[in-house]
């Protein structure tokens, strides 16, 4: 006979063979069974890191991974990362211990209630069908594009089960047919697109699996095209404008503002993508197609729920021959121009724009970018290129967290497939995730950590210090991150001037093996363009509020 934990491991091995975890009482038997079954197991040093690593692994590899921790405090340490995965619609299976089936002990918490509070679904295993329950949980995660918790009651983890071992995931993973545009929707959208003089296609993460069809549709229309932050580099074609929103160039926004019709495919139109409502011109008709049930932004004029691959195929058939050449006529000069920045800012510290510009030339081109949250987030997407559309992750931005990006580098490393993983972090967020610097050094084959060290919580300095709030709570004593990196086995440099980046160049020339940490001492006085947009939006809101009194 098998145990409950062994049955779960046996069932999940063909579905999600990668585990990120931290062992404790509640998951010890499961991890023992998983390792013995041949899972790839990556140990992390903080429970939150297990979930963030599994999250990033899926975003890059498009394959389900498992996070695993113990119950109680081990579980509660993961809540922010779990909320992020749910909010970002990332499939993830979190296998955790739980209170015994006989009832909670003094140190247990109501984990199912916490799961529900952040939007995660809980599956609790029993001794009769643990493998089947595990497969239902994994199927739910993939079908609904969300984080699912598989809870193993403490008294059942090593209990025997009579469940048969020959379970087939296909029996549990019945996916309903993808929604399609109906005839009325197809005809209406095609008609509006065919009449457009200056069409634009804005695609998001929901269109990643439909890249070929989206490109063909854009070419047929003669449309310009651009992607959201998490879908950048999906298309390479005449008229492709690159990333759109707060991390784009002024020229990008200028071209999109001229569009008379904008077709939004698989993008949620968040405040950063839409430049706080300023992205589309007043004359633009905005059509959104997405798997969501309804339009995700008030600016949308027409909405349809449909799969993006099926949508692009249907619209191509409806449109017939090519209908325009706007992408050939529009002026694309200066489209990718960005200010390189000064060598140093007025306060004598490095200009973060210049640091990003220099590193774009130094770092290996075959790279995956991993972003933590914070003011510095503007520099990586603006200045650093990527190798493909799944080569950039921003774990934490869906719930506006800092600190999760550090651990996501572990998951990115496991999914990188020979590419160099580049993490951009701020000093505040990196300190929050510091325990897993050891995990990064131990597990990432080729990685660069760039810490924009401005001795502050930069977003708060710009957003609140600029309006007069006291800055003392926003400041951080300057930390020697290079020394911390070397103590844990990384190579490291402290960059106070551009010449200090030379060891990074040498490291790349020597093969870029292991982890290189760059402690870049940057000025807090240089403000990212997206932050300027936030401040302008806040000022407009304050003005409207004042006018209404």
Coordinates of C-alpha atoms in Angstrom, one line a residue:
X1 CA 0.0 0.0 0.0
X2 CA 1.0 3.6 -0.6
X3 CA 0.9 6.6 1.7
X4 CA -1.1 9.7 1.1
X5 CA 2.0 11.8 0.4
X6 CA 3.5 9.2 -2.0
X7 CA 0.2 9.0 -3.9
X8 CA 0.1 12.8 -4.3
X9 CA 3.7 12.8 -5.5
X10 CA 3.1 9.9 -7.9
X11 CA 0.1 11.6 -9.4
X12 CA 1.7 15.0 -9.8
X13 CA 5.1 14.0 -11.2
X14 CA 4.0 13.9 -14.9
X15 CA 2.1 17.2 -14.5
X16 CA 4.4 19.5 -12.5
X17 CA 7.9 17.9 -11.9
X18 CA 9.5 21.1 -10.6
X19 CA 9.1 21.9 -6.9
X20 CA 10.3 25.0 -5.0
X21 CA 10.0 24.5 -1.3
X22 CA 11.1 24.8 2.3
X23 CA 10.6 21.7 4.4
X24 CA 8.8 21.7 7.7
X25 CA 6.5 19.3 9.7
X26 CA 3.6 19.8 7.5
X27 CA 5.2 18.9 4.1
X28 CA 8.1 16.7 5.2
X29 CA 6.5 13.5 4.0
X30 CA 5.4 15.0 0.7
X31 CA 8.8 16.3 -0.1
X32 CA 10.4 13.0 0.9
X33 CA 8.1 11.2 -1.5
X34 CA 8.6 13.8 -4.2
X35 CA 12.4 13.7 -4.1
X36 CA 12.4 9.9 -4.1
X37 CA 10.0 10.0 -7.1
X38 CA 12.5 12.1 -9.1
X39 CA 11.0 15.6 -8.9
X40 CA 13.5 18.5 -9.5
X41 CA 13.5 20.1 -6.1
X42 CA 14.9 23.5 -5.4
X43 CA 15.2 24.5 -1.7
X44 CA 14.5 28.2 -0.8
X45 CA 15.3 30.0 2.5
X46 CA 12.0 31.8 3.1
X47 CA 8.5 30.3 2.5
X48 CA 7.4 33.3 0.4
X49 CA 10.2 32.5 -2.0
X50 CA 8.7 29.1 -2.8
X51 CA 5.5 30.6 -4.2
X52 CA 7.3 33.5 -6.0
X53 CA 9.8 31.1 -7.6
X54 CA 7.0 28.8 -8.9
X55 CA 5.1 31.9 -10.1
X56 CA 8.1 33.1 -12.2
X57 CA 8.8 29.6 -13.4
X58 CA 5.4 29.4 -15.1
X59 CA 5.6 32.9 -16.5
X60 CA 8.8 32.1 -18.4
X61 CA 8.4 28.4 -19.2
X62 CA 4.6 28.2 -19.6
X63 CA 4.7 25.1 -17.4
X64 CA 3.1 24.4 -14.1
X65 CA 5.3 24.3 -11.0
X66 CA 4.7 23.3 -7.4
X67 CA 5.5 25.5 -4.3
X68 CA 5.6 23.7 -1.0
X69 CA 5.8 24.8 2.7
X70 CA 4.6 23.6 6.1
X71 CA 1.4 24.7 7.8
X72 CA 0.7 27.6 10.2
X73 CA 3.5 30.2 10.2
X74 CA 5.1 28.6 7.1
X75 CA 1.9 29.0 5.2
X76 CA 1.1 32.5 6.4
X77 CA 4.6 33.6 5.3
X78 CA 3.5 33.0 1.7
X79 CA 0.3 35.0 1.7
X80 CA 1.6 38.1 -0.3
X81 CA 3.2 35.9 -2.9
X82 CA 0.0 33.8 -3.1
X83 CA -2.1 36.9 -3.6
X84 CA 0.2 38.1 -6.4
X85 CA -0.1 34.8 -8.3
X86 CA -3.9 35.0 -8.1
X87 CA -4.1 38.6 -9.1
X88 CA -1.7 38.0 -12.0
X89 CA -3.7 35.0 -13.2
X90 CA -0.6 32.7 -13.0
X91 CA -1.3 28.9 -12.7
X92 CA 0.5 27.6 -9.6
X93 CA 0.0 24.6 -7.3
X94 CA 0.8 25.3 -3.7
X95 CA 1.2 22.0 -1.7
X96 CA 1.1 22.7 2.0
X97 CA 0.6 21.0 5.3
X98 CA -2.5 21.8 7.2
X99 CA -4.1 21.3 10.6
X100 CA -5.0 17.6 11.4
X101 CA -8.3 16.3 10.2
X102 CA -9.4 16.1 13.9
X103 CA -9.2 19.9 14.3
X104 CA -6.9 22.9 14.7
X105 CA -4.2 23.0 17.3
X106 CA -3.2 26.2 19.1
X107 CA -0.6 27.0 16.4
X108 CA -2.8 26.3 13.4
X109 CA -4.7 28.9 11.5
X110 CA -7.7 28.8 9.2
X111 CA -5.8 28.4 6.0
X112 CA -8.8 27.9 3.8
X113 CA -10.2 31.2 5.0
X114 CA -6.9 32.9 4.2
X115 CA -6.9 31.3 0.7
X116 CA -10.4 32.5 0.1
X117 CA -9.5 36.0 1.2
X118 CA -6.8 36.3 -1.5
X119 CA -8.8 34.5 -4.1
X120 CA -7.1 31.1 -4.1
X121 CA -9.1 27.8 -4.2
X122 CA -8.3 25.1 -1.6
X123 CA -8.4 21.4 -2.2
X124 CA -8.0 19.3 1.0
X125 CA -6.9 15.7 0.5
X126 CA -8.2 12.7 2.3
X127 CA -6.9 9.1 2.8
X128 CA -9.2 7.7 0.1
X129 CA -8.4 9.7 -3.0
X130 CA -5.3 11.9 -2.4
X131 CA -3.9 11.5 -6.0
X132 CA -7.2 12.2 -7.6
X133 CA -7.6 15.3 -5.5
X134 CA -4.1 16.5 -6.4
X135 CA -4.9 16.1 -10.1
X136 CA -8.2 18.0 -9.8
X137 CA -6.3 20.8 -8.0
X138 CA -3.6 21.0 -10.8
X139 CA -6.3 20.9 -13.5
X140 CA -8.1 23.8 -11.7
X141 CA -4.9 25.9 -11.6
X142 CA -4.3 25.4 -15.4
X143 CA -8.0 25.8 -16.5
X144 CA -8.7 28.9 -14.4
X145 CA -5.2 30.4 -14.7
X146 CA -4.8 30.9 -10.9
X147 CA -3.0 29.7 -7.8
X148 CA -4.6 26.6 -6.1
X149 CA -3.7 25.3 -2.7
X150 CA -3.5 21.6 -2.0
X151 CA -3.7 21.1 1.7
X152 CA -2.5 17.9 3.4
X153 CA -3.9 17.5 7.0
X154 CA -1.0 16.7 9.3
X155 CA -2.4 13.4 10.5
X156 CA -2.9 12.1 7.0
X157 CA 0.5 12.9 5.5
X158 CA 2.0 9.5 6.3
X159 CA -1.3 7.6 6.5
X160 CA -1.9 4.7 4.1
X161 CA -4.2 5.0 1.2
X162 CA -6.0 2.3 -0.9
X163 CA -6.2 4.5 -4.0
X164 CA -5.1 2.9 -7.2
X165 CA -1.9 4.4 -8.7
X166 CA -2.9 4.4 -12.4
X167 CA -4.5 7.8 -12.6
X168 CA -4.4 9.8 -15.9
X169 CA -4.3 13.6 -15.7
X170 CA -6.3 13.7 -19.0
X171 CA -9.3 12.3 -17.1
X172 CA -9.3 15.4 -14.8
X173 CA -8.1 18.1 -17.2
X174 CA -11.2 18.4 -19.4
X175 CA -11.0 22.0 -20.7
X176 CA -14.2 23.6 -22.1
X177 CA -14.0 24.8 -25.7
X178 CA -12.3 28.2 -26.1
X179 CA -14.9 31.0 -26.6
X180 CA -15.2 32.3 -30.1
X181 CA -16.6 35.5 -31.7
X182 CA -20.1 34.9 -32.9
X183 CA -21.1 36.0 -36.4
X184 CA -22.4 39.3 -35.3
X185 CA -19.3 40.1 -33.4
X186 CA -17.0 39.0 -36.2
X187 CA -18.9 41.1 -38.7
X188 CA -19.0 44.2 -36.5
X189 CA -15.3 44.2 -35.5
X190 CA -14.2 43.4 -39.1
X191 CA -16.3 46.3 -40.4
X192 CA -14.8 48.8 -37.9
X193 CA -11.3 47.6 -38.7
X194 CA -11.8 47.6 -42.4
X195 CA -12.9 51.3 -42.3
X196 CA -9.9 52.4 -40.1
X197 CA -7.4 54.8 -41.7
X198 CA -4.9 54.6 -38.8
X199 CA -5.5 51.2 -37.0
X200 CA -3.4 50.0 -34.1
X201 CA -3.3 46.6 -32.4
X202 CA -2.4 46.6 -28.7
X203 CA -1.6 43.1 -27.5
X204 CA -1.0 41.7 -23.9
X205 CA 0.0 38.6 -22.1
X206 CA -3.2 36.9 -23.1
X207 CA -2.1 37.0 -26.7
X208 CA 1.3 35.3 -26.2
X209 CA 0.1 32.0 -27.7
X210 CA -1.4 33.8 -30.7
X211 CA 1.6 35.7 -31.9
X212 CA 1.6 34.4 -35.4
X213 CA -2.1 35.2 -35.9
X214 CA -1.9 38.6 -34.3
X215 CA 1.1 39.5 -36.6
X216 CA -0.8 38.3 -39.7
X217 CA -3.9 40.4 -38.7
X218 CA -1.8 43.5 -38.1
X219 CA -0.1 43.1 -41.5
X220 CA -3.4 42.5 -43.2
X221 CA -4.8 45.8 -41.7
X222 CA -1.6 47.7 -42.2
X223 CA -1.8 48.5 -38.5
X224 CA 0.8 49.7 -36.1
X225 CA 1.2 47.4 -33.2
X226 CA 2.6 47.4 -29.6
X227 CA 2.7 45.3 -26.5
X228 CA 2.1 45.7 -22.8
X229 CA 5.0 45.3 -20.4
X230 CA 4.5 41.5 -20.0
X231 CA 4.2 40.9 -23.8
X232 CA 7.0 43.0 -25.1
X233 CA 9.0 41.6 -28.0
X234 CA 6.1 39.3 -29.1
X235 CA 6.1 40.8 -32.6
X236 CA 8.8 41.8 -35.0
X237 CA 7.2 43.5 -38.0
X238 CA 7.0 46.8 -39.9
X239 CA 5.0 49.1 -37.7
X240 CA 5.9 47.5 -34.4
X241 CA 6.3 50.2 -31.8
X242 CA 7.6 48.1 -28.9
X243 CA 6.4 48.4 -25.3
X244 CA 3.4 50.6 -24.6
X245 CA 2.5 52.6 -21.5
X246 CA 4.6 54.2 -18.8
X247 CA 7.8 52.4 -20.0
X248 CA 7.5 53.5 -23.6
X249 CA 8.9 56.5 -25.4
X250 CA 7.1 59.7 -26.1
X251 CA 7.1 58.8 -29.9
X252 CA 5.3 55.5 -29.2
X253 CA 2.5 57.3 -27.3
X254 CA 2.3 60.0 -30.0
X255 CA 1.7 57.4 -32.7
X256 CA -0.9 55.5 -30.7
X257 CA -2.8 58.7 -30.0
X258 CA -3.3 59.1 -33.7
X259 CA -5.1 55.8 -34.1
X260 CA -8.7 56.0 -35.2
X261 CA -9.3 52.3 -34.2
X262 CA -7.5 50.4 -31.5
X263 CA -7.9 46.6 -31.3
X264 CA -6.9 45.4 -27.8
X265 CA -6.1 41.7 -27.7
X266 CA -5.4 39.9 -24.4
X267 CA -4.5 43.0 -22.5
X268 CA -6.3 44.2 -19.4
X269 CA -5.6 47.9 -20.0
X270 CA -4.3 48.7 -16.5
X271 CA -3.5 52.3 -15.4
X272 CA 0.2 52.0 -16.5
X273 CA -0.5 50.6 -19.9
X274 CA -3.1 53.3 -20.6
X275 CA -0.9 56.1 -19.2
X276 CA -3.6 56.8 -16.7
X277 CA -6.2 57.3 -19.4
X278 CA -4.1 59.4 -21.8
X279 CA -2.9 56.6 -24.2
X280 CA -5.8 56.7 -26.7
X281 CA -6.9 59.8 -28.6
X282 CA -10.4 61.2 -28.1
X283 CA -11.3 60.1 -31.6
X284 CA -10.2 56.5 -31.1
X285 CA -12.7 53.7 -31.2
X286 CA -11.4 51.0 -28.7
X287 CA -12.3 47.4 -29.3
X288 CA -11.2 44.9 -26.7
X289 CA -11.2 41.1 -27.1
X290 CA -10.2 39.1 -24.0
X291 CA -11.1 36.0 -22.0
X292 CA -12.5 38.3 -19.3
X293 CA -16.3 38.4 -18.9
X294 CA -16.6 42.1 -19.6
X295 CA -14.5 45.1 -20.6
X296 CA -11.7 45.9 -18.2
X297 CA -11.5 49.6 -18.7
X298 CA -14.2 52.3 -19.1
X299 CA -12.5 53.6 -22.3
X300 CA -13.5 50.4 -24.2
X301 CA -16.3 51.1 -26.8
X302 CA -16.9 47.5 -27.8
X303 CA -16.0 44.3 -26.0
X304 CA -16.2 40.6 -26.8
X305 CA -15.1 37.5 -24.8
X306 CA -13.1 35.3 -27.0
X307 CA -9.8 33.3 -27.4
X308 CA -7.2 35.5 -29.2
X309 CA -5.9 32.7 -31.5
X310 CA -9.5 32.0 -32.7
X311 CA -10.2 35.7 -32.9
X312 CA -7.3 36.5 -35.2
X313 CA -8.1 33.6 -37.5
X314 CA -11.8 34.6 -37.7
X315 CA -11.0 38.2 -38.4
X316 CA -8.5 37.4 -41.1
X317 CA -11.2 35.3 -42.8
X318 CA -13.7 38.0 -42.4
X319 CA -11.5 40.8 -43.7
X320 CA -10.4 39.2 -46.9
X321 CA -7.6 41.1 -48.7
X322 CA -5.3 43.8 -47.2
X323 CA -7.1 46.9 -46.2
X324 CA -4.5 49.5 -45.3
X325 CA -0.9 50.7 -45.2
X326 CA -0.8 53.0 -42.1
X327 CA 2.2 51.0 -40.8
X328 CA 4.1 52.0 -43.9
X329 CA 3.1 55.7 -43.8
X330 CA 3.6 56.5 -40.2
X331 CA 6.8 58.2 -39.2
X332 CA 8.8 55.8 -37.0
X333 CA 12.0 58.0 -36.7
X334 CA 13.2 58.2 -33.1
X335 CA 10.8 55.6 -32.0
X336 CA 13.3 53.8 -29.7
X337 CA 15.3 56.9 -28.6
X338 CA 15.7 57.2 -24.9
X339 CA 17.8 59.7 -22.9
X340 CA 21.1 57.9 -22.0
X341 CA 21.4 60.0 -18.9
X342 CA 24.4 61.8 -17.4
X343 CA 27.4 60.0 -16.0
X344 CA 26.5 61.3 -12.6
X345 CA 23.5 63.3 -11.3
X346 CA 23.6 66.6 -9.6
X347 CA 24.3 65.0 -6.2
X348 CA 27.4 63.2 -7.5
X349 CA 25.8 59.8 -7.5
X350 CA 25.3 57.7 -10.7
X351 CA 22.4 58.5 -13.0
X352 CA 20.3 55.3 -13.1
X353 CA 19.5 55.9 -16.7
X354 CA 23.2 55.8 -17.6
X355 CA 23.7 52.7 -15.5
X356 CA 20.9 51.0 -17.4
X357 CA 22.3 52.2 -20.8
X358 CA 25.8 50.9 -20.0
X359 CA 24.5 47.6 -18.8
X360 CA 22.4 47.1 -22.0
X361 CA 25.7 47.1 -23.9
X362 CA 27.6 44.9 -21.3
X363 CA 25.1 42.1 -20.4
X364 CA 24.7 39.0 -22.5
X365 CA 22.0 39.5 -25.2
X366 CA 20.5 36.1 -24.5
X367 CA 18.8 37.1 -21.3
X368 CA 15.7 36.9 -19.1
X369 CA 14.8 40.0 -17.2
X370 CA 13.3 39.7 -13.7
X371 CA 12.0 42.8 -12.1
X372 CA 11.1 43.5 -8.4
X373 CA 8.8 46.4 -7.6
X374 CA 9.8 49.9 -6.8
X375 CA 10.7 53.2 -8.5
X376 CA 13.6 51.7 -10.3
X377 CA 11.3 49.4 -12.3
X378 CA 11.2 52.0 -15.0
X379 CA 14.8 51.5 -16.1
X380 CA 15.0 47.8 -17.0
X381 CA 12.0 47.6 -19.3
X382 CA 13.0 51.0 -20.9
X383 CA 16.6 50.3 -21.5
X384 CA 17.2 46.5 -21.5
X385 CA 16.3 44.2 -24.4
X386 CA 15.0 40.7 -24.0
X387 CA 15.4 37.5 -26.1
X388 CA 11.7 36.7 -26.5
X389 CA 8.1 37.5 -25.3
X390 CA 8.4 35.3 -22.3
X391 CA 11.7 36.7 -21.2
X392 CA 10.5 39.4 -18.7
X393 CA 8.7 38.9 -15.4
X394 CA 7.5 41.4 -12.8
X395 CA 6.4 39.3 -9.9
X396 CA 4.8 41.6 -7.4
X397 CA 3.4 44.3 -9.6
X398 CA -0.1 42.8 -9.7
X399 CA -0.5 43.6 -6.0
X400 CA 2.0 46.4 -6.0
X401 CA 4.4 44.6 -3.7
X402 CA 8.2 45.0 -3.3
X403 CA 10.5 42.2 -2.3
X404 CA 9.0 39.3 -4.3
X405 CA 11.3 39.8 -7.3
X406 CA 14.4 38.5 -5.6
X407 CA 12.9 35.1 -5.1
X408 CA 11.4 35.0 -8.6
X409 CA 15.0 35.0 -9.9
X410 CA 15.2 31.4 -8.5
X411 CA 12.2 30.3 -10.6
X412 CA 13.5 32.2 -13.6
X413 CA 16.9 30.5 -13.3
X414 CA 15.2 27.1 -13.3
X415 CA 13.3 28.0 -16.5
X416 CA 16.0 30.0 -18.2
X417 CA 17.3 27.2 -20.5
X418 CA 20.8 28.5 -20.9
X419 CA 20.0 32.2 -20.8
X420 CA 21.4 34.7 -18.3
X421 CA 18.9 35.8 -15.7
X422 CA 19.1 39.6 -14.9
X423 CA 17.4 40.8 -11.8
X424 CA 16.7 44.5 -11.2
X425 CA 15.9 45.4 -7.6
X426 CA 15.9 48.3 -5.3
X427 CA 17.7 48.4 -2.0
X428 CA 14.5 48.2 0.0
X429 CA 13.0 45.3 -1.8
X430 CA 16.2 43.4 -1.9
X431 CA 16.6 43.6 1.8
X432 CA 13.1 42.1 2.2
X433 CA 14.2 39.1 0.1
X434 CA 17.8 38.9 1.3
X435 CA 17.5 35.4 2.7
X436 CA 17.2 34.0 -0.8
X437 CA 20.3 35.6 -2.1
X438 CA 21.9 32.3 -0.9
X439 CA 19.3 30.4 -3.0
X440 CA 20.1 32.5 -6.1
X441 CA 23.9 32.0 -5.7
X442 CA 23.3 28.2 -5.2
X443 CA 20.9 27.6 -8.1
X444 CA 21.3 30.2 -10.9
X445 CA 23.8 29.0 -13.4
X446 CA 24.2 32.5 -15.0
X447 CA 22.8 35.5 -13.4
X448 CA 23.3 39.2 -12.8
X449 CA 21.7 41.1 -9.8
X450 CA 21.5 44.9 -10.4
X451 CA 20.6 46.7 -7.2
X452 CA 19.6 50.4 -7.7
X453 CA 20.9 51.5 -4.4
X454 CA 19.6 55.0 -3.7
X455 CA 19.5 54.5 0.1
X456 CA 15.7 55.1 0.1
X457 CA 12.3 53.7 -0.8
X458 CA 12.5 55.6 -4.1
X459 CA 8.8 55.4 -5.1
X460 CA 7.9 57.0 -1.7
X461 CA 10.5 59.7 -2.1
X462 CA 9.1 60.7 -5.5
X463 CA 5.4 60.2 -4.8
X464 CA 5.2 61.5 -1.2
X465 CA 8.4 63.3 -0.5
X466 CA 7.7 65.5 -3.5
X467 CA 4.4 66.7 -1.9
X468 CA 6.0 67.5 1.4
X469 CA 5.7 64.4 3.5
X470 CA 8.6 63.9 6.0
X471 CA 11.3 61.8 4.3
X472 CA 12.9 60.2 7.3
X473 CA 10.6 57.0 7.1
X474 CA 11.5 56.8 3.4
X475 CA 15.3 56.6 3.9
X476 CA 17.5 53.5 4.3
X477 CA 21.0 53.5 5.7
X478 CA 23.4 52.8 2.8
X479 CA 24.0 49.0 2.6
X480 CA 27.1 47.3 1.2
X481 CA 25.3 44.8 -1.0
X482 CA 28.5 43.8 -2.7
X483 CA 30.0 42.6 0.6
X484 CA 26.8 40.6 1.3
X485 CA 27.0 39.1 -2.1
X486 CA 30.6 38.0 -1.8
X487 CA 29.8 36.6 1.7
X488 CA 27.3 34.2 0.1
X489 CA 29.5 33.2 -2.8
X490 CA 28.6 35.7 -5.6
X491 CA 31.1 37.8 -7.5
X492 CA 30.3 41.5 -6.8
X493 CA 31.2 45.1 -7.6
X494 CA 30.2 48.4 -6.0
X495 CA 29.6 50.9 -8.8
X496 CA 30.2 54.5 -7.8
X497 CA 31.4 55.5 -11.3
X498 CA 30.9 53.9 -14.7
X499 CA 34.4 52.5 -14.8
X500 CA 33.4 50.3 -11.8
X501 CA 31.3 48.2 -14.2
X502 CA 34.4 46.9 -16.0
X503 CA 34.6 43.7 -13.9
X504 CA 31.0 42.9 -15.1
X505 CA 32.2 43.2 -18.7
X506 CA 35.1 40.9 -17.9
X507 CA 32.8 38.4 -16.3
X508 CA 30.6 38.3 -19.4
X509 CA 33.7 37.9 -21.6
X510 CA 34.8 35.0 -19.5
X511 CA 31.5 33.1 -20.0
X512 CA 29.1 34.8 -17.5
X513 CA 29.1 31.8 -15.2
X514 CA 27.7 32.0 -11.7
X515 CA 26.2 35.1 -10.2
X516 CA 27.5 38.7 -10.5
X517 CA 26.0 41.3 -8.1
X518 CA 26.2 45.0 -9.1
X519 CA 25.7 47.4 -6.2
X520 CA 24.9 50.6 -8.2
X521 CA 25.0 53.7 -6.0
X522 CA 22.4 55.8 -7.9
X523 CA 20.9 59.1 -7.3
X524 CA 17.3 59.4 -5.9
X525 CA 16.9 62.7 -7.7
X526 CA 16.3 61.2 -11.2
X527 CA 12.6 60.4 -11.7
X528 CA 11.4 57.7 -14.0
X529 CA 8.9 58.8 -16.7
X530 CA 6.1 56.5 -15.4
X531 CA 6.4 58.2 -12.0
X532 CA 5.9 61.5 -13.7
X533 CA 2.7 60.1 -15.1
X534 CA 1.6 58.9 -11.6
X535 CA 2.3 62.4 -10.1
X536 CA 0.4 64.1 -13.0
X537 CA -2.6 61.8 -12.5
X538 CA -2.6 62.4 -8.8
X539 CA -2.5 66.1 -9.3
X540 CA -5.4 65.9 -11.7
X541 CA -7.4 63.8 -9.2
X542 CA -6.6 66.3 -6.4
X543 CA -7.7 69.2 -8.6
X544 CA -11.0 67.4 -9.4
X545 CA -11.6 66.6 -5.8
X546 CA -10.9 70.2 -4.8
X547 CA -13.2 71.5 -7.5
X548 CA -16.0 69.3 -6.3
X549 CA -16.0 70.7 -2.8

